[in-house]
Amino acid sequence: MADVTQIRRPERMERIATPAQAQAFIEEQIAALREQIGDKKVLLALSGGVDSSVVAALLIKAVGKQLVCVHVNHGLLRKGEPEQVIKVFRDQMDANLVYVDATDRFLDKLAGVTDPEQKRKIIGGEFIEVFAEEARKLDGIEFLAQGTIWPDILESEAGVKAHHNAGGLPDDLKFELVEPVRILFKDEVRVVGKALGLPAGMVYRQPFPGPGLGVRCPGAITRDRLEAVRESDAILREEFASAGLEGKVWQYFTVVPDFKSTGVKDGKRSFEWPVIIRAINTKDAMTATVENIPFELMQKLTARITSEVEGVNRVLYDFTPKPCATIEYE
Ligand code: XMP
């Protein structure tokens, strides 16, 4: 059997941009996946992000119930995300989906941890542990599917970053890799996802960091402040969608810093957190400019967030480009 991790994007491969090209790629991949996997079982960590979702949809078409998807909810996902993964993959695509709500595990481990790098390490390490535990409960898995894409390979070859997909699992879990989108660029993955019938909200999703809302709740994460991040993020996404900005602004989110300020609510003194709105545009996330949000939309966001999100009495806008600020806060 050829080692699929050696497969490279052919130099003259046409960029997949049309439904017909996507369909041809899908059919080719289904045949290749069936040949590689045979009647064996495949495991996939399904985050709900574009790449893993497209890999899941391809594998469901190719090998159906031989695929076991594991969706780990680390408690740092956006509002509605775990529900969407369950709805799309278990209910609509009839996938074999193991849903693990590990919120308490993650938040207990993160309690009191203020250092950003430490927080990231805990989230990454715990993720692998939860996933490995689920993998050990399953019998007869021989393959591990991953949403590695072509830029991951190029960046790891260029030494820009170790591409996070490869492995990380403990030594007792050795699987052969399945990487059906490894020769695709991100825009091609989206076209293929659309052709596979995935919802637009999943296919055209803005980038979302692995450590999730954890990096938008700076300092030690508490459940109440995390909830304020999640709720304000949901309002921002809703309002950007109604204003026609969804898909136009590259990335937008809210941050709730760990300080409080004085305000007045219902004629009484309040002492609550601010919500910071961040909305940026970029090509490659190396540099970024700030979106010019219309003032009326800013006013609407402020009114909704201060009245609907518990524990919040101010809304601020981050005007800082990258550099000198990074896009995320931690
Ligand atoms: P920064 O904050 O470095 O972010 O300017 C650049 C882009 O990368 C995303 N980001 C991440 N993506 N895992 C990811 O998959 C991560 O740990 C991570 N950290 C940042 C960030 O959202 C932005 O789009």
PDB file of C-alpha atoms in Angstrom, residues 133 150 195 201 206 242 244 290 315:
ATOM      1  CA  GLU A 133      -9.333   7.903  25.761  1.00  0.00           C
ATOM      2  CA  TRP A 150      -1.561  21.654   1.246  1.00  0.00           C
ATOM      3  CA  ALA A 195     -20.370  20.263  -3.437  1.00  0.00           C
ATOM      4  CA  GLY A 201     -22.145  28.471   7.607  1.00  0.00           C
ATOM      5  CA  GLN A 206     -14.216  32.447   9.633  1.00  0.00           C
ATOM      6  CA  SER A 242     -27.865  41.005   9.132  1.00  0.00           C
ATOM      7  CA  GLY A 244     -24.320  41.794   5.092  1.00  0.00           C
ATOM      8  CA  VAL A 290      -9.123  47.082  11.068  1.00  0.00           C
ATOM      9  CA  VAL A 315     -18.512  48.075  24.709  1.00  0.00           C
TER      10      VAL A 315
END
